[in-house]
Short mmCIF file of C-alpha atoms in Angstrom, two decimals:
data_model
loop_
_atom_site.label_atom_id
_atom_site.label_comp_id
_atom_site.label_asym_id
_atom_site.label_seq_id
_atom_site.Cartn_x
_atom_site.Cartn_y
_atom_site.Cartn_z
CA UNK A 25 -44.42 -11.76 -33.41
CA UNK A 26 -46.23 -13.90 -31.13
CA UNK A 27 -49.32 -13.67 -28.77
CA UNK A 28 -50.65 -14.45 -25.43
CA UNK A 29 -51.55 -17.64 -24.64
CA UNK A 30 -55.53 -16.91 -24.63
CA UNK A 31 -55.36 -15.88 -28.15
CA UNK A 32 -53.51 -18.76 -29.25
CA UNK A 33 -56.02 -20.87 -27.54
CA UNK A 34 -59.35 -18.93 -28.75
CA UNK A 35 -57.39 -19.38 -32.72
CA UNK A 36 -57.61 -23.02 -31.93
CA UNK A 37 -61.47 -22.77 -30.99
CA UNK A 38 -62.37 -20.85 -33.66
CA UNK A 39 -60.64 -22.06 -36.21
CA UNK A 40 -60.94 -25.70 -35.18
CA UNK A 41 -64.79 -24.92 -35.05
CA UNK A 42 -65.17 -23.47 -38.78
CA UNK A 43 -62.94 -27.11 -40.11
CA UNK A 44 -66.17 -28.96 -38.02
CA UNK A 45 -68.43 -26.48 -39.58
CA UNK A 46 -66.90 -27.73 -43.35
CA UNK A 47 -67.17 -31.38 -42.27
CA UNK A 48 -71.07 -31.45 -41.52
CA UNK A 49 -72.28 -29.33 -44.35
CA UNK A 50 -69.50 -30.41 -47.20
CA UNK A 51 -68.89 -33.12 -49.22
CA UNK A 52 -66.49 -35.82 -47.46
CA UNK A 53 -65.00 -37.34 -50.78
CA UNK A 54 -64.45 -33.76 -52.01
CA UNK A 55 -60.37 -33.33 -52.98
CA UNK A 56 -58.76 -31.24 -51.08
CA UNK A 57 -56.46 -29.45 -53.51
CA UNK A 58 -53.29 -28.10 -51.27
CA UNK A 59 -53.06 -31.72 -50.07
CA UNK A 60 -52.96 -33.86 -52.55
CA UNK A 61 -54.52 -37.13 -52.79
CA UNK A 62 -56.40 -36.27 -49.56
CA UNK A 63 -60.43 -35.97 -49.33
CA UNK A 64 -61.95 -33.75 -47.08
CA UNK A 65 -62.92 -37.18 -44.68
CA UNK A 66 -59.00 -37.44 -44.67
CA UNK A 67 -57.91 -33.83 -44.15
CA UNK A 68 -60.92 -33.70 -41.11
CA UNK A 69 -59.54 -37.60 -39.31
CA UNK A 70 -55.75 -35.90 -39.79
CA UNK A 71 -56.42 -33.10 -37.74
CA UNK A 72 -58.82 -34.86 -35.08
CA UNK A 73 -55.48 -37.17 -34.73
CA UNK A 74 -53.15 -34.49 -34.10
CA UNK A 75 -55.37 -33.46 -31.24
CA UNK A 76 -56.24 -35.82 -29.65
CA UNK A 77 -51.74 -36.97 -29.84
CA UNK A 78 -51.37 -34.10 -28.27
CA UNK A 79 -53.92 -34.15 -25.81
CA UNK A 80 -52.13 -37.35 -24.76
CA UNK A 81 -49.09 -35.78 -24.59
CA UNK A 82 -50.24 -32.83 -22.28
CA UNK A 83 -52.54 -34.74 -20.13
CA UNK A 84 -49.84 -37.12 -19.00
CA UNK A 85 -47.07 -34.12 -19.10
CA UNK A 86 -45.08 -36.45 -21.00
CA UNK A 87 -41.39 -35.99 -21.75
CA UNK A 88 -41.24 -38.26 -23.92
CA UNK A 89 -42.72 -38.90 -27.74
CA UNK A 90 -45.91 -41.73 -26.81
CA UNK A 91 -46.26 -44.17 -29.53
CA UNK A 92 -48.10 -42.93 -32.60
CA UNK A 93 -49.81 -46.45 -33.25
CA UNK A 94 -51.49 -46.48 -30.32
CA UNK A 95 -53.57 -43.86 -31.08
CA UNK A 96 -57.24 -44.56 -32.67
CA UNK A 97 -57.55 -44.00 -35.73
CA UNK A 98 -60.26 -41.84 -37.33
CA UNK A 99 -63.60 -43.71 -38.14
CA UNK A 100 -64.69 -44.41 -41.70
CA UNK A 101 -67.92 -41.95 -43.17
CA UNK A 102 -69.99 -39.59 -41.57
CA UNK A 103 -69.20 -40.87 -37.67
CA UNK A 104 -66.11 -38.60 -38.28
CA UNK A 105 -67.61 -35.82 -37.93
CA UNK A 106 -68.50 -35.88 -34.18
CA UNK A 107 -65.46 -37.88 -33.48
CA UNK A 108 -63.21 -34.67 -34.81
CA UNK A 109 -65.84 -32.79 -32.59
CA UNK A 110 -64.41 -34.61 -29.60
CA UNK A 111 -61.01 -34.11 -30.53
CA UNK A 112 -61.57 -30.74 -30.75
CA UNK A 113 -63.43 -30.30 -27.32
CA UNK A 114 -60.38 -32.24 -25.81
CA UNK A 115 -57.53 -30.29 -27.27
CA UNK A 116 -59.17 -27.45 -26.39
CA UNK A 117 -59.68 -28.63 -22.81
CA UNK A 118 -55.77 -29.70 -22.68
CA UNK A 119 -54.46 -26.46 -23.85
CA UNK A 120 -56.34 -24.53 -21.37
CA UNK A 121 -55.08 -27.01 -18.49
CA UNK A 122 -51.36 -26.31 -19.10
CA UNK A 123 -48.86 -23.03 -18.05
CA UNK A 124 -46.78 -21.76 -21.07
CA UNK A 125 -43.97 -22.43 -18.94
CA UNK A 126 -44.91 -26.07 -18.13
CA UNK A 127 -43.04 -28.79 -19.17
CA UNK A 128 -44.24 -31.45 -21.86
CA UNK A 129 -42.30 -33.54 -25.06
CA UNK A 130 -42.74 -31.92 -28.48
CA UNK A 131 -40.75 -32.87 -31.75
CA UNK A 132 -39.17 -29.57 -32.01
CA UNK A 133 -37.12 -29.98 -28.91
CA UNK A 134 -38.93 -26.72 -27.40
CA UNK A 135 -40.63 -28.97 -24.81
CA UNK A 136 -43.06 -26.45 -22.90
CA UNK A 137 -46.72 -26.01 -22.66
CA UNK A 138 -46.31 -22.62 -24.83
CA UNK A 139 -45.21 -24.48 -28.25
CA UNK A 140 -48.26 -26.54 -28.15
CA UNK A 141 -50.51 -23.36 -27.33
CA UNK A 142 -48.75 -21.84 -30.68
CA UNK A 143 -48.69 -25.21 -33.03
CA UNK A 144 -51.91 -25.97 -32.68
CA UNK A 145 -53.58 -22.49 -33.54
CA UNK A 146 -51.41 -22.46 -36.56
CA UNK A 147 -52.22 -26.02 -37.16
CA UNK A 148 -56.31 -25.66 -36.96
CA UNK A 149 -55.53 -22.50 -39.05
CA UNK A 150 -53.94 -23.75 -42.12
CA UNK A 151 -56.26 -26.78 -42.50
CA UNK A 152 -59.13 -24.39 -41.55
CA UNK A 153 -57.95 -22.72 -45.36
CA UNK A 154 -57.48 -26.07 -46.68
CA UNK A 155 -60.96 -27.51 -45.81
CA UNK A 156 -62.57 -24.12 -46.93
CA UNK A 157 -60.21 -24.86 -50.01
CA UNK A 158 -62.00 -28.21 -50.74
CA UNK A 159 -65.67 -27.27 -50.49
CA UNK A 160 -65.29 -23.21 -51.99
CA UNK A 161 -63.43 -20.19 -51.84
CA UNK A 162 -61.68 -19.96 -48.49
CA UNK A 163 -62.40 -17.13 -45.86
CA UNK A 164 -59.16 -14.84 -45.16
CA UNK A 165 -56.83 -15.77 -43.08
CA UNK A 166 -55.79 -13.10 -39.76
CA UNK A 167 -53.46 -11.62 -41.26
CA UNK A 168 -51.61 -10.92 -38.05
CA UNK A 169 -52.09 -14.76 -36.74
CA UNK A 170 -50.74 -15.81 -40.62
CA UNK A 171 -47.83 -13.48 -40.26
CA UNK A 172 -46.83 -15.06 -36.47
CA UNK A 173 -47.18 -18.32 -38.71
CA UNK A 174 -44.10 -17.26 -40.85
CA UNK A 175 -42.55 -16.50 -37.65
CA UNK A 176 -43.03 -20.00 -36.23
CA UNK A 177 -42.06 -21.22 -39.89
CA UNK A 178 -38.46 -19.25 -40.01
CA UNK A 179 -37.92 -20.28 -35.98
CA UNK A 180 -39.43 -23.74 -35.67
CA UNK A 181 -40.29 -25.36 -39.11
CA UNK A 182 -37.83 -24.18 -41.35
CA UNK A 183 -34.97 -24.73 -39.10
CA UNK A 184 -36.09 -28.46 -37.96
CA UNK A 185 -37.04 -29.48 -41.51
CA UNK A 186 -33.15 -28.39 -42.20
CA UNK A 187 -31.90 -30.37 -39.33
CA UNK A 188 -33.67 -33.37 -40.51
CA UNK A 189 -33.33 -33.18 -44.42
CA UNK A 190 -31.84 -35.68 -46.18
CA UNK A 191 -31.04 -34.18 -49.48
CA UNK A 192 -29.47 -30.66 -50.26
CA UNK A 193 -30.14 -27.41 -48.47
CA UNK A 194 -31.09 -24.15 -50.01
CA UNK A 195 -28.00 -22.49 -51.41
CA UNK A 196 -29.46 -19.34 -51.76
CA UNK A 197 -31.04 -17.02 -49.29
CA UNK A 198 -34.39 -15.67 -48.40
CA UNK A 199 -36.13 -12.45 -48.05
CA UNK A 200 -39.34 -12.26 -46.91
CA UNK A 201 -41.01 -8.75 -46.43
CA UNK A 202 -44.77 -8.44 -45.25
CA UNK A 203 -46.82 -5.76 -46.89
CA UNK A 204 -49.63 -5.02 -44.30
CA UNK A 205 -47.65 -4.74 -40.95
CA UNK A 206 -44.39 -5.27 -39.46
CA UNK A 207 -42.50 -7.99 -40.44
CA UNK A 208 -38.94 -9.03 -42.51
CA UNK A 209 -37.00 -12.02 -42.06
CA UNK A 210 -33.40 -12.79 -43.87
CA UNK A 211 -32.89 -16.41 -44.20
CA UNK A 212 -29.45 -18.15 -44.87
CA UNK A 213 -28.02 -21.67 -44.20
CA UNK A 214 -24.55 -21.54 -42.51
CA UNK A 215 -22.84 -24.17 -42.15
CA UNK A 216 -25.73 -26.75 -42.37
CA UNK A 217 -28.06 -24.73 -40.16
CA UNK A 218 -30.91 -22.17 -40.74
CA UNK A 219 -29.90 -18.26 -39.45
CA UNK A 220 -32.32 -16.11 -39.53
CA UNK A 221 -32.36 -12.09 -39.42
CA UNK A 222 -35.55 -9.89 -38.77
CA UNK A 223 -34.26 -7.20 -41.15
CA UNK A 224 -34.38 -5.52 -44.38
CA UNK A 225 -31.53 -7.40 -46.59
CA UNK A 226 -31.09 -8.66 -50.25
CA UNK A 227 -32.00 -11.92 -50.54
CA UNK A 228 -31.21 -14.43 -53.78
CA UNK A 229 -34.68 -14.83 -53.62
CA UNK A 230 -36.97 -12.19 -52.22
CA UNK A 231 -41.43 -12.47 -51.61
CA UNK A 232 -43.18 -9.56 -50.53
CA UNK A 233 -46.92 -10.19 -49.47
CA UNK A 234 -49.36 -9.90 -47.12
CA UNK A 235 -49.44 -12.03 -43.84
CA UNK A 236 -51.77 -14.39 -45.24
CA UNK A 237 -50.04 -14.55 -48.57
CA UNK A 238 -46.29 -14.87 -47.13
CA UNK A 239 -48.04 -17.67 -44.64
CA UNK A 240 -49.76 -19.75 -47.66
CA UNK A 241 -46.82 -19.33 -49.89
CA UNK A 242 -44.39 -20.72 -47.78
CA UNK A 243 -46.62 -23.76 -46.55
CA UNK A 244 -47.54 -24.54 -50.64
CA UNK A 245 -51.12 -23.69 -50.25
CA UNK A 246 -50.91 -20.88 -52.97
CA UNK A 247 -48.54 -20.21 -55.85
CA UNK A 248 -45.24 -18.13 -55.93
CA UNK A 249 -47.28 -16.11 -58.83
CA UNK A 250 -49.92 -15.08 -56.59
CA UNK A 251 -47.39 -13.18 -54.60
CA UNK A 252 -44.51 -10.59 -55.51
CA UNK A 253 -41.43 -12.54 -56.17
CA UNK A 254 -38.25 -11.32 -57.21
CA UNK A 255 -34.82 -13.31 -58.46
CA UNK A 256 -34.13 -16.96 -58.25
CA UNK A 257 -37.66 -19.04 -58.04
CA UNK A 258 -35.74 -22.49 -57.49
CA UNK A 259 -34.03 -21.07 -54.29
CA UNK A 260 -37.79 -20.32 -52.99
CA UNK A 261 -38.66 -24.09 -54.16
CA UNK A 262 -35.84 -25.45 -52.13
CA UNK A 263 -37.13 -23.05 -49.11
CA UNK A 264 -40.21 -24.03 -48.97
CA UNK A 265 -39.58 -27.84 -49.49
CA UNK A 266 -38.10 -27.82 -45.93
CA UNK A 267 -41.33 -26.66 -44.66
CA UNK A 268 -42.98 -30.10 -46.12
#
């Protein structure tokens, strides 16, 4: 599943919007639970960073990774509110300026205007959940936008974080089966790399959910027992540790 590039882009704006919304009427030193050690002031500079890096990034077309430290970091108390405001405005600004097809560096190797237009609407969505997370109960997530996010996890995340990982990979494999639309994947590692199948299979493991639940289950913001799992829960562990 994925969408348009207007939809991606009006995720980011909206969701983006409703983590500023969290920042000026929450709590700033209020723990953020699904990231640990982090207070809302944290969770709110993190994101403003990651736009504004890849504003940077898009604005100059870069092929290549610019270097992380020489990008501001997020001011100290309340000024970070408007700051991540900024950030915001300019990512927004960014995405709109660049084709799908255009090129520009991202860590995933898929170096075109259309990975940013996807990783940042799942980006503003997850912490959107997480700030919500911090300061209440958190608004539902689209479940179709959630379910493209497991997408983007099995053909982008998953797949790098296996690349990259320094200890074991899963041994097991993965079902995943969505409950309120279409969607299955079949996970495996072969031969040191991630396969995945968009089919009804057997998995060592298998989680059937919703599109919000397979999305927050697989990025550790909610428990394996808030979803249906079947067979081996340490084979889902090691799955979703590549995802971290």
């Amino acid at each position: 599943m994925s969408f348009d590039t207007d939809t991606y882009i009006a995720a980011t704006a909206r969701e983006g919007a409703a983590v500023g919304a969290v920042a000026a009427a929450g709590d700033l030193d209020a723990p953020v639970p699904s990231c640990p050690r982090w207070p809302l002031q944290k969770l709110i500079g993190h994101l403003g960073w990651v736009y504004n890096w890849v504003s940077e990034h898009i604005e100059r077309r870069s092929a290549t990774v610019l270097d992380r430290d020489a990008f501001p970091r997020p001011p100290a108390g309340e000024a970070v509110i408007d700051w991540y405001g900024a950030a915001h405005a300019r990512v927004l600004e960014a995405l709109e300026g660049i084709d799908p097809a255009e090129a520009v560096w991202s860590w995933a190797g898929i170096n075109t205007g259309a990975f940013w237009h996807r990783r940042l609407a799942q980006e503003s969505l997850i912490h959107r959940w997480d700030a919500e997370n911090a300061v209440g109960e958190p608004g539902p997530l689209d479940s179709d936008l959630a379910a493209d996010g497991v997408d983007e996890l099995v053909e982008v995340i998953l797949p790098f974080g296996a690349r990259s990982a320094q200890g074991p990979l899963p041994e097991g494999t993965l079902h995943l089966h969505r409950t309120d639309g279409h969607g299955e994947w079949l996970c495996r590692i072969a031969e040191g790399r991630m396969e995945v199948e968009r089919v009804h299979g057997r998995g060592d493991v298998a989680v059937r959910g919703t599109g919000e639940q397979l999305d927050l289950v697989l990025w550790r913001r909610i428990e394996p027992d808030d979803v249906e799992v079947f067979g081996d829960l340490g084979v889902l562990a090691a799955w979703t540790a590549l995802g971290r």
